[in-house]
């Protein structure tokens, strides 16, 4: 079926099977292969993209549901020659190894920092009302929907903390 | 130019210790980093070819028996379906074992395990293929399977090549001042690399090009060619980026041959990506193990006996058995020694190599037993280990090539604050958490595998490295660029490294912690040859040649590399293992120290702090090496606390075949780890004087946690993983 999706600031007219997930549209129809398929079941986070500024698992949603939404993928955050601050921090802190979960980690972290800034509490927050701290525990907790089997977790935390500190 | 080196004698001097580009070992960023963080690094399933069709594998829904009939008619009439492809003779039944040079077990009419691929449904789109694959009607003849390890273990058969014995274990145990005799068990585990296995196959005439997700391309090519009955020259594999492997991609898996046959049959490129469930069910697992460890010590705390005997499982016809006692054989002394594996034949998915096959689970038992022995002897666990480091291999009497284990133990203990540990279990509370400290040694055998590379100096003065080596997250692109830059006096950005294509010289591949040292040594040798050629062009002795910052200097001569005669200026080099591999015990060593909390009410275990000190010869890049160690340590956390693949004893199916139910460590399970490397050179290992590091971190890490759990709450668990149900009944009452 026909649909138009707004991705990384551009409209894309598509004619795809209604069963197609947002992730498969990105990867197979638009060649935006930065979003990864690790499990196709919303269990690993490798497919994380930003939907109207919030992080979602793009494998768990059908593309047809997202006409009118603003979708941003890893390709929309920065390019090799113009990395976003988080992308650059992941390189500097070695916040990856094989790189397969990395775009999802970075999309997730991008939205996560906004969630902290907006004052959303997490399971490890001491106070549900006050502004959450950007502690290692908060970052780890909030990034636990993104699995990294290479286990770059300590470096991912450092990379995010670096960027978060600069912003606050 | 060609050159080669067989490591028959130690390398007395490495050029890396006398060049002055000052780039080797430095913690530089990964050279491919910007591509990975921006989503531009392209993995196997991400290449697009005109007319590409999508294939979805269909797996057997019985655990043992045979396929009576595949009724493809209904599926072939479904929208978009291009064909149901199967080949009862050629489809792979099992994945290939690492480094195999022939095809693995083929033939899928017989069902050897639940989920075994039997057919491939190909359609124009992925959605059509997935739907049709689920609808395919298969009729089976059910057979009798062996799905219950406990029921089958009495039929275990010895693996003769693993059996060794010296002295009299029983007599030594009888006379011992302190002894441990226990059974440790570890469950099936899975590598769970984040990128599922994927192959995109297309034919150029009678030649196959396969984009794959594999670790060892030169042998993967042999396996694939043999499976398809092709000359090896007719097979090309490309794998420029690989989303993790950890053993599961050492050998080719079912999707490769299925994609190749479908592409041939349909006359168009076919892509096959395994679902996550298929990765669990049909690739390869680490076998569950049942390990009996016996230790005996005299009144001085010196070991008199070490025995480590193991049951592992595998399919009929598969010889692999987790080499569980690999490190036990050389880590500690003791005159009386017994080792050996027995294999239990099970109708469950192939057992093979997963990160640190052997040490990863074997050191859980050995280092747990050492902790128990230390307690019985009233000795500090660090001291017990220091007292039992043998001067030479306790069995073969060979010397160690290098071993800084004592330094790792003592420096690690000091930095961690180990002396402040309360030796009494269940003595420290922090709120509702019992706090404990534990430690374990780390050891992982070092290997060198034949590997070739070509290095060319380009007309613009830059260098190009080409080898079919892979980078599976291991840092290969970066360390090969660093070695080349150091030896040719270039900036790293002036070295291009091209990997992952079998049209390049064949490399060791990534596995067994030998990749960086093996592929790196071939690059070293090629650069050494280029240095000689450059010296020749300048008309002098290579010993007086200085290459730095893009300039070649010799005496009063100073020439930019770009001004040299490069038409052509290249060298292809091969490193081979030799007698130093037989005349020395080669291993990397370390020591883990961990602090855990055990919840006094629930038995939940949290890792609070973990510090590890390693010595592995020259560290080629401190940043990527540290990350490798983090990765290994976190694998150890998973193995100790959460990871367990559960097989249904009725039909062998894996019950928890996804990432929600197979519990990998997530970010919140891992504290900010600390890793330190000690300075070391290993002259017997290779010209880099480096040892492997990819699996050292996992070795012993879980044991340090298990020992810390005991120190925290006084409950000793020998049945991994240490989940809360195994602790809760025996937790001490809160004061």
Coordinates of C-alpha atoms in Angstrom, one line a residue, chain A residues 17 19-21 24 27-29 31 33-41 43-44 46 74-75 78-80 83 87 90-94 96-103 106 136 139-141 143-144 147-151 153-158, chain B residues 29-30 33-43 45-46 48 54 126-128 130-131 190-192 194-196 242-244 246 271 276-277 354 472-473 623-624 627-628 630-631 634-635 643 658-660 664-668 670-673:
Chain A
X17 CA 3.3 -4.5 1.9
X19 CA 3.0 -6.1 7.0
X20 CA 6.3 -4.3 6.6
X21 CA 7.8 -3.1 9.9
X24 CA 12.3 -3.2 7.3
X27 CA 16.6 -1.2 5.8
X28 CA 15.1 -2.9 2.8
X29 CA 13.3 -0.1 1.0
X31 CA 18.7 1.7 2.2
X33 CA 20.8 0.3 7.0
X34 CA 22.2 2.1 10.0
X35 CA 19.1 0.8 12.0
X36 CA 20.0 -2.8 12.8
X37 CA 17.9 -5.9 13.2
X38 CA 19.2 -7.9 16.1
X39 CA 16.1 -9.8 17.2
X40 CA 13.0 -8.4 15.4
X41 CA 11.2 -8.8 18.7
X43 CA 14.3 -7.4 22.9
X44 CA 17.7 -6.0 21.9
X46 CA 19.5 -2.4 17.9
X74 CA 21.2 7.3 13.0
X75 CA 21.8 8.6 9.5
X78 CA 25.3 12.9 11.9
X79 CA 27.6 11.7 9.2
X80 CA 31.2 10.4 9.3
X83 CA 29.3 13.5 13.8
X87 CA 28.5 9.9 17.9
X90 CA 31.2 6.9 21.3
X91 CA 34.3 7.0 19.1
X92 CA 36.4 8.8 21.7
X93 CA 35.4 6.5 24.5
X94 CA 35.3 3.3 22.4
X96 CA 31.3 -0.1 20.8
X97 CA 33.3 -2.9 19.3
X98 CA 31.6 -4.8 16.5
X99 CA 29.4 -1.7 15.9
X100 CA 26.1 -3.6 15.3
X101 CA 24.2 -2.4 18.3
X102 CA 25.8 1.1 18.1
X103 CA 23.3 3.1 16.0
X106 CA 23.3 6.3 20.1
X136 CA 26.5 6.1 36.0
X139 CA 22.7 6.0 32.6
X140 CA 23.1 2.3 33.0
X141 CA 19.5 1.8 34.1
X143 CA 20.3 2.3 28.6
X144 CA 19.4 -1.3 29.6
X147 CA 22.0 -4.9 24.6
X148 CA 25.7 -4.9 23.6
X149 CA 27.1 -8.4 23.5
X150 CA 30.6 -7.0 23.0
X151 CA 29.8 -5.4 26.3
X153 CA 28.8 -0.8 28.6
X154 CA 31.4 1.0 30.8
X155 CA 32.6 3.0 27.7
X156 CA 29.0 3.7 26.6
X157 CA 28.3 5.1 30.1
X158 CA 31.4 7.3 29.9
Chain B
X29 CA 40.3 5.6 18.3
X30 CA 39.2 2.9 16.0
X33 CA 34.7 4.3 14.2
X34 CA 33.0 7.2 12.3
X35 CA 31.5 4.7 9.9
X36 CA 30.1 2.6 12.7
X37 CA 28.6 5.4 14.8
X38 CA 26.9 6.9 11.8
X39 CA 25.4 3.7 10.5
X40 CA 27.5 3.7 7.4
X41 CA 29.5 0.4 8.1
X42 CA 27.8 -2.2 5.9
X43 CA 27.2 -5.7 7.3
X45 CA 22.6 -8.4 5.0
X46 CA 22.9 -4.7 4.0
X48 CA 21.8 -4.6 -2.2
X54 CA 14.5 -13.0 0.2
X126 CA 10.8 -10.6 3.1
X127 CA 7.2 -10.3 4.4
X128 CA 6.0 -12.8 1.7
X130 CA 8.3 -15.1 6.2
X131 CA 4.6 -15.7 5.9
X190 CA 25.1 -19.3 23.3
X191 CA 27.3 -16.6 21.7
X192 CA 24.4 -14.3 20.9
X194 CA 24.1 -9.0 18.0
X195 CA 24.2 -9.5 14.2
X196 CA 22.3 -12.7 13.3
X242 CA 30.9 -8.5 11.2
X243 CA 28.5 -7.8 14.0
X244 CA 30.2 -10.0 16.6
X246 CA 32.3 -15.1 19.8
X271 CA 19.5 -13.1 0.8
X276 CA 17.2 -14.7 16.3
X277 CA 15.4 -17.9 17.3
X354 CA 32.2 -20.1 22.2
X472 CA 34.5 -8.7 14.4
X473 CA 34.8 -5.9 16.8
X623 CA 42.0 1.3 24.1
X624 CA 40.7 -1.5 22.0
X627 CA 37.5 -3.0 25.5
X628 CA 38.2 -6.6 24.6
X630 CA 35.7 -5.5 29.3
X631 CA 33.8 -7.7 26.9
X634 CA 31.1 -9.2 31.1
X635 CA 30.8 -12.5 29.3
X643 CA 23.1 -17.2 31.1
X658 CA 15.4 -15.3 22.3
X659 CA 17.0 -12.3 24.0
X660 CA 14.2 -11.8 26.4
X664 CA 22.6 -11.6 28.6
X665 CA 24.1 -9.0 30.9
X666 CA 22.6 -5.5 30.2
X667 CA 24.1 -2.2 31.0
X668 CA 22.6 -2.1 34.5
X670 CA 27.7 -4.1 34.8
X671 CA 29.5 -1.7 37.1
X672 CA 32.3 0.6 35.8
X673 CA 35.0 -2.0 35.4

